[in-house]
Coordinates of C-alpha atoms and ligand atoms in Angstrom, one line a residue:
Chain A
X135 CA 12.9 7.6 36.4
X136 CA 9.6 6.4 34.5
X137 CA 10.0 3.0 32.8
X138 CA 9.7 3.2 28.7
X139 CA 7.9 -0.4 29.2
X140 CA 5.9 -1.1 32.1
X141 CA 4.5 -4.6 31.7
X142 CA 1.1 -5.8 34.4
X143 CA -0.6 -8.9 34.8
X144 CA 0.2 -9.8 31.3
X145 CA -2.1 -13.1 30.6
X146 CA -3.2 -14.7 27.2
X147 CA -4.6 -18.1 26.8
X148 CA -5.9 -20.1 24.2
X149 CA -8.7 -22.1 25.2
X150 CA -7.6 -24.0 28.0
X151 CA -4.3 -23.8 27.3
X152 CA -2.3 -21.2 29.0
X153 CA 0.3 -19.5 26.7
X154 CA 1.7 -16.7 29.3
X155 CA 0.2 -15.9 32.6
X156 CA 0.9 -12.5 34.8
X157 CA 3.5 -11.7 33.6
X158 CA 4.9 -8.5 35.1
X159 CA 8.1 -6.4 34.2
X160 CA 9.7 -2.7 34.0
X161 CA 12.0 -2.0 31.2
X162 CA 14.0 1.4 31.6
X163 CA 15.6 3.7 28.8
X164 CA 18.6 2.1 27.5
X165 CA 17.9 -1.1 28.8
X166 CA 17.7 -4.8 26.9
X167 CA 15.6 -7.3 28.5
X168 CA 16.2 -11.1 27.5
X169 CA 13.3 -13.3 27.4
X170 CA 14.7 -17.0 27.2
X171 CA 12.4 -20.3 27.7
X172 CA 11.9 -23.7 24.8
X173 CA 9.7 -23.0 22.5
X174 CA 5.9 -23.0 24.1
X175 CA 7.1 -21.8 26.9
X176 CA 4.9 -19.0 25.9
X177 CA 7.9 -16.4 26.0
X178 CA 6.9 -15.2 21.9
X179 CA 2.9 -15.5 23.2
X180 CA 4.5 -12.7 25.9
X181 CA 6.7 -10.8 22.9
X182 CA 3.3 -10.3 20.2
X183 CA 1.0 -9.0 23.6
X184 CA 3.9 -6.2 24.0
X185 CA 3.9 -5.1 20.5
X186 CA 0.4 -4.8 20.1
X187 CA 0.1 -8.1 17.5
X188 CA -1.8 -10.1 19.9
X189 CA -4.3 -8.8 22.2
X190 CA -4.0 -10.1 26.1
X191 CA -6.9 -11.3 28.2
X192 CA -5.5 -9.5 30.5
X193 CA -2.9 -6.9 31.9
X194 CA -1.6 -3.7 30.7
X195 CA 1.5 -2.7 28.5
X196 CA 2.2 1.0 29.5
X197 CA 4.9 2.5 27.1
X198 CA 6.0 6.4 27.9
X199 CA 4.8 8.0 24.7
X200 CA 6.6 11.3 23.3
X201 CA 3.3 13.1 23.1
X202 CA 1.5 11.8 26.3
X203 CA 3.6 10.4 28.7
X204 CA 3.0 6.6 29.7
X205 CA -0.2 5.0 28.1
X206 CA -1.5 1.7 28.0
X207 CA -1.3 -0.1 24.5
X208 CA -3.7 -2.7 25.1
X209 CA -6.3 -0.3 25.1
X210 CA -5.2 2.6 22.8
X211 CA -7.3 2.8 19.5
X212 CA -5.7 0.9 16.8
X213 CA -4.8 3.7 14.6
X214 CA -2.7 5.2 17.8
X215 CA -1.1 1.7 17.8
X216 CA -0.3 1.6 14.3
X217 CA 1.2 4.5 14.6
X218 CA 3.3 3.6 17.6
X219 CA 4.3 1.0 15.5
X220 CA 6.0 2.8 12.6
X221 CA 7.4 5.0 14.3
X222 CA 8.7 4.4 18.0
X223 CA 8.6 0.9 18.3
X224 CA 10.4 -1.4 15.7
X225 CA 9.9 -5.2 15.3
X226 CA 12.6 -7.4 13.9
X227 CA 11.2 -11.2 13.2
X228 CA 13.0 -14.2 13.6
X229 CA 12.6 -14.4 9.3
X230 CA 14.0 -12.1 7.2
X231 CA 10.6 -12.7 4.7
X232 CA 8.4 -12.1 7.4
X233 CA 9.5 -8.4 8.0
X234 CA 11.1 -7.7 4.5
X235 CA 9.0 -6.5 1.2
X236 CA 10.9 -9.2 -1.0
X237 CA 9.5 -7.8 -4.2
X238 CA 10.9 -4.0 -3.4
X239 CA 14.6 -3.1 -3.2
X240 CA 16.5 -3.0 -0.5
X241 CA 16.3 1.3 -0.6
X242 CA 12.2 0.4 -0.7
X243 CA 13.0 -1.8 1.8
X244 CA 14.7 0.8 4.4
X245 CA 12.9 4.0 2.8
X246 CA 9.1 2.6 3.6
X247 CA 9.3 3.8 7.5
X248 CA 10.4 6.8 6.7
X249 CA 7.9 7.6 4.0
X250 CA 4.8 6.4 5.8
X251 CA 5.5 9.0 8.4
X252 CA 5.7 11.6 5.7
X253 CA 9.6 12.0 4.0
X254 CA 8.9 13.0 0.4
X255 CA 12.0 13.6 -1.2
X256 CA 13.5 10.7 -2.8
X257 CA 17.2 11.8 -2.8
X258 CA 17.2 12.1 1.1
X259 CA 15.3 8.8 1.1
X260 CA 17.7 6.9 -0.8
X261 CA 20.9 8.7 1.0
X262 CA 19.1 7.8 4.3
X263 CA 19.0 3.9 3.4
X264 CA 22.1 4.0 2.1
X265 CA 24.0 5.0 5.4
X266 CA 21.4 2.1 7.0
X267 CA 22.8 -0.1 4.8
X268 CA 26.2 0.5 5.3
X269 CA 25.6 0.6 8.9
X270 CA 24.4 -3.0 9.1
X271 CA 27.3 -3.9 6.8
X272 CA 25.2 -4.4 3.5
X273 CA 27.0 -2.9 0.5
X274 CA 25.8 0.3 -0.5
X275 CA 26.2 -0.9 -3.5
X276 CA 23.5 -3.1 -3.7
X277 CA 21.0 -0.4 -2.7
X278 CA 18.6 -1.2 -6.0
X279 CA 19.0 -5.2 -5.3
X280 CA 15.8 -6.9 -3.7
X281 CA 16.3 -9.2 -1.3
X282 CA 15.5 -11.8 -2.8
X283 CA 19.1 -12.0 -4.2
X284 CA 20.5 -11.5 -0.4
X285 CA 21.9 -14.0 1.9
X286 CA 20.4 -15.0 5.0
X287 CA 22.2 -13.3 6.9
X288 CA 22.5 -10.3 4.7
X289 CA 18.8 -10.2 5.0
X290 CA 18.6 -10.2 8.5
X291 CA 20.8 -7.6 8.7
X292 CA 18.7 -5.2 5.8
X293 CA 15.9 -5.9 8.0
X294 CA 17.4 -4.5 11.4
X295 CA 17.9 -1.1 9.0
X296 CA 14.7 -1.1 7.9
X297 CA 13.6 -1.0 11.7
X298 CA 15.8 1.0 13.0
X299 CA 16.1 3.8 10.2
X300 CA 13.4 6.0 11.9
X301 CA 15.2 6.0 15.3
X302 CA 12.6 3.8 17.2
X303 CA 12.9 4.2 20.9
X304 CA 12.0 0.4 21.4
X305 CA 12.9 -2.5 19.6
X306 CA 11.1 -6.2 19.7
X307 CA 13.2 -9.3 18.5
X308 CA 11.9 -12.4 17.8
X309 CA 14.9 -15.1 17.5
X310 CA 16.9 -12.2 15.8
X311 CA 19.7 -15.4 15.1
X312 CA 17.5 -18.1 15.1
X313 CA 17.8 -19.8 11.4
X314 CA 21.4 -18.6 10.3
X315 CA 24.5 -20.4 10.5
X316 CA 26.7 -20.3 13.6
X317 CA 29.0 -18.0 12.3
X318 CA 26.8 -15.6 10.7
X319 CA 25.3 -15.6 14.0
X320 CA 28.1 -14.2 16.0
X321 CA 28.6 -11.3 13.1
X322 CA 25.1 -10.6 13.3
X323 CA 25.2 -10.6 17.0
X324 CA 28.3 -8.0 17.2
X325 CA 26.6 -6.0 14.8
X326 CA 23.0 -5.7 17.2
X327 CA 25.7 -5.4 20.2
X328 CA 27.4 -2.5 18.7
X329 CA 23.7 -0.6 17.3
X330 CA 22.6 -1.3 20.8
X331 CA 25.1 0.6 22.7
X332 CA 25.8 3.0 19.7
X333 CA 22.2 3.9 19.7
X334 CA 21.4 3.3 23.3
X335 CA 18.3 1.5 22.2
X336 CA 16.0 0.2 24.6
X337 CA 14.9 -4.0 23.9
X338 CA 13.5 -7.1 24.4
X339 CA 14.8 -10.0 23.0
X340 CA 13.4 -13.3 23.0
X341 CA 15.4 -16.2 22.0
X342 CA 16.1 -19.9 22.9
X343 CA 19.7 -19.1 22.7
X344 CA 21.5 -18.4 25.9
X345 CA 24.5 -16.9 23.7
X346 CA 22.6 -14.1 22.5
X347 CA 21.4 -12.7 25.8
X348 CA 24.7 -13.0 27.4
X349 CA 26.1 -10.7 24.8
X350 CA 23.1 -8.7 24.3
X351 CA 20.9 -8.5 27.5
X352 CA 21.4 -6.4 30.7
X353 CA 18.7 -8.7 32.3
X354 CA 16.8 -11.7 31.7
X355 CA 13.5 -13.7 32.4
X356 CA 12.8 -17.0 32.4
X357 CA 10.0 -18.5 31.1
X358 CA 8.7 -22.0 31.3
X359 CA 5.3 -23.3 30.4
X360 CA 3.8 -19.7 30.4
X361 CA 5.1 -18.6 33.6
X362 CA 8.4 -16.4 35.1
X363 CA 10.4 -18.8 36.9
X364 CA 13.2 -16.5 38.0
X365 CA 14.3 -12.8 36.6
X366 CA 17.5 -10.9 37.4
X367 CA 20.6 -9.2 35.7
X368 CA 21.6 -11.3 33.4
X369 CA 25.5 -12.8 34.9
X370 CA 23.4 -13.6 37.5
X371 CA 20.8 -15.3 36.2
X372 CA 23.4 -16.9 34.1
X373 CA 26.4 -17.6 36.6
X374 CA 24.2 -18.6 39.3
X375 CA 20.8 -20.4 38.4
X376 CA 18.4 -20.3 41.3
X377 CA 15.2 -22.2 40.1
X378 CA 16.2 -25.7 38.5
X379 CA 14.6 -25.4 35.2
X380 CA 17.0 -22.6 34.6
X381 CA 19.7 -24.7 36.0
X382 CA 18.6 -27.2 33.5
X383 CA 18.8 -24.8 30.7
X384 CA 22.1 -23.5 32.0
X385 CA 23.8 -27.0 32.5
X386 CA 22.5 -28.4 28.5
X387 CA 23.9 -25.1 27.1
X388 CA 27.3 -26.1 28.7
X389 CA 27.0 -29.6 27.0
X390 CA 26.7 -28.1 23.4
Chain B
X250 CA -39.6 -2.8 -28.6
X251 CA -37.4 -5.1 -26.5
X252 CA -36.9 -8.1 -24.5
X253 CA -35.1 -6.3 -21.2
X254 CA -36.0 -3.9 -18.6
X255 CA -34.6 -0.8 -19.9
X256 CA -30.9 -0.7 -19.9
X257 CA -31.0 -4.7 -19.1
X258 CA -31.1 -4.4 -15.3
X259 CA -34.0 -4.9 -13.0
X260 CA -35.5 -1.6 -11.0
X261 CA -34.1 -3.2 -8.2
X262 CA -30.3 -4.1 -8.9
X263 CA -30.7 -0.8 -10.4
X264 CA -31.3 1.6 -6.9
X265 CA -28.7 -0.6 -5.4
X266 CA -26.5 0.0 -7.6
X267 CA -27.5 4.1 -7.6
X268 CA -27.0 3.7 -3.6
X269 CA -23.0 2.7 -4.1
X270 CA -23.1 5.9 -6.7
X271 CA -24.5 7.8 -3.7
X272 CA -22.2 6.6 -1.4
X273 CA -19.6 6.7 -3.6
X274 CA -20.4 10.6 -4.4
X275 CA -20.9 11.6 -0.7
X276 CA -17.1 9.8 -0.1
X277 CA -14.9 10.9 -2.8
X278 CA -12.4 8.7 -3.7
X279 CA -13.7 5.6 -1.5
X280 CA -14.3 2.2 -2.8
X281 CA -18.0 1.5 -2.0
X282 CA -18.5 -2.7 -2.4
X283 CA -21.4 -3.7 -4.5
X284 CA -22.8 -7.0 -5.7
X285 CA -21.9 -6.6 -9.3
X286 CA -24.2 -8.6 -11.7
X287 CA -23.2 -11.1 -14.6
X288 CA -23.6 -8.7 -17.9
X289 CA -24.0 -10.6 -21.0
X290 CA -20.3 -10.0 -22.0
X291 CA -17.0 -11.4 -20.5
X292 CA -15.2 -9.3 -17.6
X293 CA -12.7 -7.5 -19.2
X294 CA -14.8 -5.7 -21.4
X295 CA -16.2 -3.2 -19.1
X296 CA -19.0 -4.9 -17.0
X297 CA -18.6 -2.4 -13.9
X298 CA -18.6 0.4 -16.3
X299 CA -22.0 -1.2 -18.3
X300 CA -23.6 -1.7 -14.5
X301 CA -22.9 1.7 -13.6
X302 CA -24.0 3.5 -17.3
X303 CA -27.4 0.9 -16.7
X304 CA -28.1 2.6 -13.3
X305 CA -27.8 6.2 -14.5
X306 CA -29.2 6.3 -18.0
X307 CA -32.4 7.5 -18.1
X308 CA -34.7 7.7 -21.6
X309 CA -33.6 11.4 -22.5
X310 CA -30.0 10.7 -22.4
X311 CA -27.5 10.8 -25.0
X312 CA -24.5 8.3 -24.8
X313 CA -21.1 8.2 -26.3
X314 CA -18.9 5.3 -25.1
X315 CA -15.2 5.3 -26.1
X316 CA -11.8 2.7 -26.1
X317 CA -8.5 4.7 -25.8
X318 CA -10.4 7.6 -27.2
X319 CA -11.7 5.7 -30.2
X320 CA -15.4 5.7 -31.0
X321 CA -15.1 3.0 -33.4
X322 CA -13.6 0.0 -31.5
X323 CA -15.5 -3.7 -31.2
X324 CA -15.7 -2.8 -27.5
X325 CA -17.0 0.3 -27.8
X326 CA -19.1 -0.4 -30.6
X327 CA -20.5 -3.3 -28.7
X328 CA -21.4 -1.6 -25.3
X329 CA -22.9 1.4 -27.8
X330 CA -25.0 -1.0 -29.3
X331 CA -26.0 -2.9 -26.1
X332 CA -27.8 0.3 -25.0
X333 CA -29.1 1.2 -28.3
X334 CA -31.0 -2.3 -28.0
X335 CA -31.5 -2.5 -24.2
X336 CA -32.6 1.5 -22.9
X337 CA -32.9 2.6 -26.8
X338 CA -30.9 5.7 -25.9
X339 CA -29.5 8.1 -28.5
X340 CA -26.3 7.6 -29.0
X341 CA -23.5 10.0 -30.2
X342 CA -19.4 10.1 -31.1
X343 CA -19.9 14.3 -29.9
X344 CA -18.1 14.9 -26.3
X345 CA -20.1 17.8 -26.7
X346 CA -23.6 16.5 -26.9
X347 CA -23.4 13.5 -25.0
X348 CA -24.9 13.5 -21.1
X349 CA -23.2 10.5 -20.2
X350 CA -20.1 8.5 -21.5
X351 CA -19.1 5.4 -20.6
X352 CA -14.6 5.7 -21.3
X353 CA -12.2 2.5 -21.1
X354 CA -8.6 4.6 -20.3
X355 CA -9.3 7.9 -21.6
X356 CA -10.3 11.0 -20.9
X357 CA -11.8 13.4 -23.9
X358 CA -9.7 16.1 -24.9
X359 CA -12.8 18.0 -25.1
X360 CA -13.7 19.9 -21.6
X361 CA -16.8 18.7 -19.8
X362 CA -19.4 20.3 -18.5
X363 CA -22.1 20.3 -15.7
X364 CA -24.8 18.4 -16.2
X365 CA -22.3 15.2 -18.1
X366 CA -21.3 11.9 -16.5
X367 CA -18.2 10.1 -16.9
X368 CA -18.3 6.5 -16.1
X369 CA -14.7 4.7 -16.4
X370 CA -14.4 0.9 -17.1
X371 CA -12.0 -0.3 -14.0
X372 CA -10.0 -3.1 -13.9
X373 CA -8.3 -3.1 -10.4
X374 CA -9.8 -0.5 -8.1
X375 CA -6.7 -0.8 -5.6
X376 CA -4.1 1.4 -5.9
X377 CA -2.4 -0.6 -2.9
X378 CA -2.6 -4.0 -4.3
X379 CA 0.6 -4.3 -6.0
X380 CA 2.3 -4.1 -2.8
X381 CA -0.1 -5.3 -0.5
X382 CA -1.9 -8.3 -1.9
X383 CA -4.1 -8.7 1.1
X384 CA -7.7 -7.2 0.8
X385 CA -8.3 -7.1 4.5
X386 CA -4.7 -4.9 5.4
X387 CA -5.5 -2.3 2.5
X388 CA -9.0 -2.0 3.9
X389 CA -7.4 -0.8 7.0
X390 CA -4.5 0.9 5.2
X391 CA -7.4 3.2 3.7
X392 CA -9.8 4.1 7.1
X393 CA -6.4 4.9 8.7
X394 CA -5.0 6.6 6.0
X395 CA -2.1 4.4 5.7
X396 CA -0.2 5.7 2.5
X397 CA 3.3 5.3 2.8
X398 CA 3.5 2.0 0.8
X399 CA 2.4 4.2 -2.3
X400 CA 5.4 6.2 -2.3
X401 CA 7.4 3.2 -2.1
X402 CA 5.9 2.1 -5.4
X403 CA 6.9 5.6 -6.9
X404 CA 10.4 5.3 -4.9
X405 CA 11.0 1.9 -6.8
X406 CA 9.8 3.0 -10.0
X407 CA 12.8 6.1 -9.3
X408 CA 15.2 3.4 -8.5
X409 CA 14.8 1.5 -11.4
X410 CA 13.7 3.7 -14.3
X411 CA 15.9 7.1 -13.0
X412 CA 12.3 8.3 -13.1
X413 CA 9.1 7.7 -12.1
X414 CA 8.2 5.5 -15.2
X415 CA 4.5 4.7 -14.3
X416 CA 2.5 6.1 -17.3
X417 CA -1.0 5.1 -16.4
X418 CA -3.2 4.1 -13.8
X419 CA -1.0 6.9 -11.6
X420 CA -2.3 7.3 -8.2
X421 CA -4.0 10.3 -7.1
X422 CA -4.8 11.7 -3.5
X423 CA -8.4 12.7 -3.7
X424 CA -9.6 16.2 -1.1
X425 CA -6.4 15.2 0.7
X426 CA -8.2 11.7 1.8
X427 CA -8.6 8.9 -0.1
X428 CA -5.8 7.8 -2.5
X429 CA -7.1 6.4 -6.0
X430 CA -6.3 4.3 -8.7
X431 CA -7.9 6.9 -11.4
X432 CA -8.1 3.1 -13.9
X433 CA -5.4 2.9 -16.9
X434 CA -6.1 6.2 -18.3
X435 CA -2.4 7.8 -19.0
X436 CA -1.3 10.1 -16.9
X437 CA -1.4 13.3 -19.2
X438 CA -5.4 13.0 -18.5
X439 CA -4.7 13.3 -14.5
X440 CA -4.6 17.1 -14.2
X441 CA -8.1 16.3 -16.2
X442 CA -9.5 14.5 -13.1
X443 CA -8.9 17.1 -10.5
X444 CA -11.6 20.3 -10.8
X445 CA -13.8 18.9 -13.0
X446 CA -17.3 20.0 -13.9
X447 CA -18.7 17.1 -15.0
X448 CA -19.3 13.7 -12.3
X449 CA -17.1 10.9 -12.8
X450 CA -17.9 6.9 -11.7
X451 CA -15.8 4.1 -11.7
X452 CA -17.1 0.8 -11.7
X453 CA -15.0 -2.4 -11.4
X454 CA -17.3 -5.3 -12.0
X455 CA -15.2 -8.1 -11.5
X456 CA -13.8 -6.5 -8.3
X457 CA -17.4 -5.5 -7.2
X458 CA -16.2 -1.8 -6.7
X459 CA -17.8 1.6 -7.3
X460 CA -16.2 5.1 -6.4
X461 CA -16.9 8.6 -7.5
X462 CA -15.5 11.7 -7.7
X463 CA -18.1 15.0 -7.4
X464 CA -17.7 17.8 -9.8
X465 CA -15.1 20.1 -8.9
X466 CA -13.1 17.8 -6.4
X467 CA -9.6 18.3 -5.6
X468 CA -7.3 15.6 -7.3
X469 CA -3.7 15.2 -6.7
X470 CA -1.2 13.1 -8.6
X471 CA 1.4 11.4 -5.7
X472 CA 5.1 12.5 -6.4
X473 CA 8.3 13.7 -4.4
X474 CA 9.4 17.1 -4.0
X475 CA 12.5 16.5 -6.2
X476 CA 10.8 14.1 -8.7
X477 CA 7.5 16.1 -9.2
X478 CA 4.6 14.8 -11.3
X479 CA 4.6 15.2 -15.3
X480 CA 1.6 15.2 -17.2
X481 CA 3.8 13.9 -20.4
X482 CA 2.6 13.2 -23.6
X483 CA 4.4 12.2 -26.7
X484 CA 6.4 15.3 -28.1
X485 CA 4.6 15.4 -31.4
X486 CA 2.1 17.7 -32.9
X487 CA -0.7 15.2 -34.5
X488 CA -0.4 14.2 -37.7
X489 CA -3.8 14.4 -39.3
X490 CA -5.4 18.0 -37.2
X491 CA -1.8 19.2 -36.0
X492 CA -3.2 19.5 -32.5
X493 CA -0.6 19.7 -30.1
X494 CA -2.8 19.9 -26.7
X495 CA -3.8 16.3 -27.3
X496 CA -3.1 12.9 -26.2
X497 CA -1.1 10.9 -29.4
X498 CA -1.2 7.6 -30.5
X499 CA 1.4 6.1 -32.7
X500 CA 0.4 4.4 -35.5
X501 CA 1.8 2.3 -37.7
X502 CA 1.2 3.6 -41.5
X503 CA 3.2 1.5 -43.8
X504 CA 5.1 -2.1 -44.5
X505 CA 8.4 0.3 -44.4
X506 CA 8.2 1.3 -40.8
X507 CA 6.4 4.4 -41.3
X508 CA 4.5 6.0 -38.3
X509 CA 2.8 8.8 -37.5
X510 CA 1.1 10.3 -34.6
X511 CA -2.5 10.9 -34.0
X512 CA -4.7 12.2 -31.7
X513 CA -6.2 9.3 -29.5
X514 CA -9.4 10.8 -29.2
X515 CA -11.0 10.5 -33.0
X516 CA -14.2 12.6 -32.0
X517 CA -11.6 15.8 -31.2
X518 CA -9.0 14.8 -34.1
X519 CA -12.2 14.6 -36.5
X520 CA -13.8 17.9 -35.6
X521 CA -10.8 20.1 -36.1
X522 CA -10.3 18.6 -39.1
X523 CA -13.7 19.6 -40.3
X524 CA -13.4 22.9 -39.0
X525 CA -9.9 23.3 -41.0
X526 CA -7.1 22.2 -39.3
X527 CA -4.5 20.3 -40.9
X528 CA -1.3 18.1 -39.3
X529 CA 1.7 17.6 -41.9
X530 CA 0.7 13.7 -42.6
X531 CA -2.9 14.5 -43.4
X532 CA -4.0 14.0 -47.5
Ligands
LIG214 ZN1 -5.6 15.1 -34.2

């Protein structure tokens, strides 16, 4: 089977200092890959070379396109990427702002994917983000409300639509949770669990929190200060820590 | 006779201000930067448009410069006057016999022809900015043809109004490229912009802009299939000529309340009066 994601010597530093270094992985169809590490362990450096928002000093990021079969990203023309972008690949950010149009409603919100790739009738637009909306649990209702008047985690969850409305074949999360309180955490992590098996969407997560890949991921890498320390399926990884910095990260987890 | 080089600006500013034209005219629908020059009036009242009418008047020309159709505004009247004094032009209120006219949010009801230039006073050149503050992403949203976001201001509009309620300034698509903001003229003159014989210039001075449409370019005003674009107008015949082709204004006529509607563009309401033509409020 040919990976969706195949990751190569994946290596960005800022001037001396090394933010992720070879970093190499596969990701099949229908697979979620966790990403876990502290912050600056250069595990979201990794996550913006993948989707195209930083560019690597070196490596490749092959993704198996639709049109042309696997191609490397890095060095695709930009409009190619873009377009990548919009329509296969989705990116949901660990802030709601940060990947919502505040000042358009939450319809705007969902409808703009499937506009810019060329949908130009607005009743099928707005019935399309409506379903989205009651799929991530959002009241239909409030289809002509901008986010601005949302919750947190009601924001979150408008902006997993608004990724996931055009069918993307992979999906980047940034801290999906990170920010919200515990228990709008665990809704918003049954909600991804149940779009991710419904859908049979293909991911990588990154996150601090060991919770979320243990419900989410089917394997997991571990990152610390810019480097893999140890990669397997995740109950593994998770059950039975190899490399003592993930035993570190295994054994504080237990004492929360 | 005067003080200036004629029409104010120096030869030089001048070509460089005829090579955005140019580039302008060979892109259709693309904003070409420029370094616009202080004018001696504020921004606001139509310095890009003044720049632009500087660099293509020559001595044999004939202006006409209108405000929302009017001939007789302090703006127009003003700019008319600055290049009575400045280029010592003839200057005109006739569509018909004018070569080049400098507009502020109207198109003449009149048809032009080959040979005329309309220059539009701009305000914001980007159709994207409303949505997309940042200059360097609608740069890019333009090479690569990036458009959805302009539906989505149509699709909210939808949303809020039950219709698409924007009136003026409506985006066009221009030769299936470039989308435009075609500057606050209302959208009733949009069909107007689209096949047109005579060239049309828009200069934003404060936004250092110029772009051009060619005679006889394709313009397209952005809709959706089940929400199609209207070229509305008020539903009125106008009062004074009883033309009901034209763009109306509504006018205020008494202490009581009483309005009326007229024809926005005086030079066109004027001349079918002369020629005969009465509306039900005219004396
Ligand atoms: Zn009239």
């Amino acid at each position: 089977m040919t990976p969706l994601l195949s990751v190569h010597g994946i290596t960005k530093s800022y001037g001396g200092h090394v933010g992720c270094a070879d970093v190499a992985f596969d990701l099949y169809p229908g697979e979620v890959m966790g990403i876990v590490g502290e912050s600056g362990s250069g595990k979201s450096t990794l996550l913006n070379c993948m989707a195209g928002h930083l560019t690597p000093d070196a490596g490749r990021v092959v993704f198996d396109t639709r049109m042309d079969g696997p191609r490397d990203t890095v060095t695709m023309s930009e409009p190619e990427r873009r377009m990548l972008s919009r329509t296969d690949w989705a990116f949901v950010h660990q802030h709601a702002r940060d990947g919502l149009r505040m000042g358009v409603s939450a319809g705007g919100n969902v409808g703009e994917r499937l506009m810019a790739v060329g949908a130009r009738h607005y009743g099928e637009i707005r019935n399309k983000a409506t379903d989205w909306l009651e799929r991530v649990e959002v009241d239909p209702a409030r289809v002509d409300d901008r986010p601005t008047t949302f919750s947190g985690g009601m924001q979150q969850r408008l902006q997993i639509a608004r990724n996931l409305v055009t069918g993307p074949r992979l999906v980047f999360m940034d801290e999906p949770t990170g920010g919200l309180d515990v228990s709008v955490q665990a809704r918003l992590l049954d909600l991804l669990r149940g779009l991710v098996r419904d859908m049979g969407l293909s991911a990588i997560i990154v996150t601090h929190d060991l919770a979320v890949v243990r419900l989410l991921a089917d394997r997991l890498m571990v990152m610390k200060s810019g480097h893999v320390v140890e990669a397997g399926l995740t109950d593994q990884v998770l059950d039975d820590p190899q490399h003592a910095y993930t035993q570190l990260l295994v054994s504080s987890v237990l004492q929360v | 006779m005067n003080a200036y080089n004629f029409a104010y600006l120096d030869e030089q500013t001048k070509r460089m201000i005829r090579r955005a034209i140019l580039k302008g005219l060979a892109i259709p629908g693309y904003q070409v930067p420029f370094a616009s020059r202080e004018m001696p009036m504020p921004y606001g009242w139509g310095t890009g448009g003044v720049q632009v009418s500087a660099a293509v008047l020559t001595p044999q020309d004939t202006l006409k410069v209108i405000d929302q159709g009017a001939d007789d505004t302090t703006n127009a009247v003003s700019i008319r006057t600055f290049f009575e004094r400045t280029a010592g032009v003839e200057t005109t209120t006739q569509t018909k016999s004018a070569t080049v006219i400098q507009t502020r949010h109207r198109i003449p009801e009149d048809p032009l022809t080959e040979g005329q230039i309309l220059v539009y006073q701009v305000p914001i050149p980007e159709p994207l900015r409303f949505l997309e503050p940042r200059e360097s992403e609608t740069r890019k949203m333009h090479s690569l043809e990036e458009y959805g976001l302009m539906h989505v201001k149509l699709y909210e509009d939808i949303s809020r109004h039950g219709h698409i309620a924007t009136s003026y300034a409506y985006p066009v698509k221009v030769e299936g490229r470039y989308v435009m903001d075609p500057s606050p003229i209302p959208k009733f003159d949009n069909p107007k912009l689209g096949d047109m014989a005579a060239i049309q210039l828009f200069g934003a001075g404060r936004e250092q802009r110029i772009y051009a449409l060619p005679p006889y370019t394709q313009v397209i005003s952005l809709d959706f299939e089940d929400h199609p674009f209207e070229a509305s107008k008020a539903d009125h015949p106008c009062g004074l000529c009883g033309a009901k082709d034209s763009y109306l204004d509504e006018v205020i006529i008494d202490d009581a309340g009483g309005r009326m509607f007229v024809c926005s563009d005086t030079n066109y309401c004027t001349a079918r009066q002369a020629a005969g033509h009465k509306g039900k409020d005219a004396a």
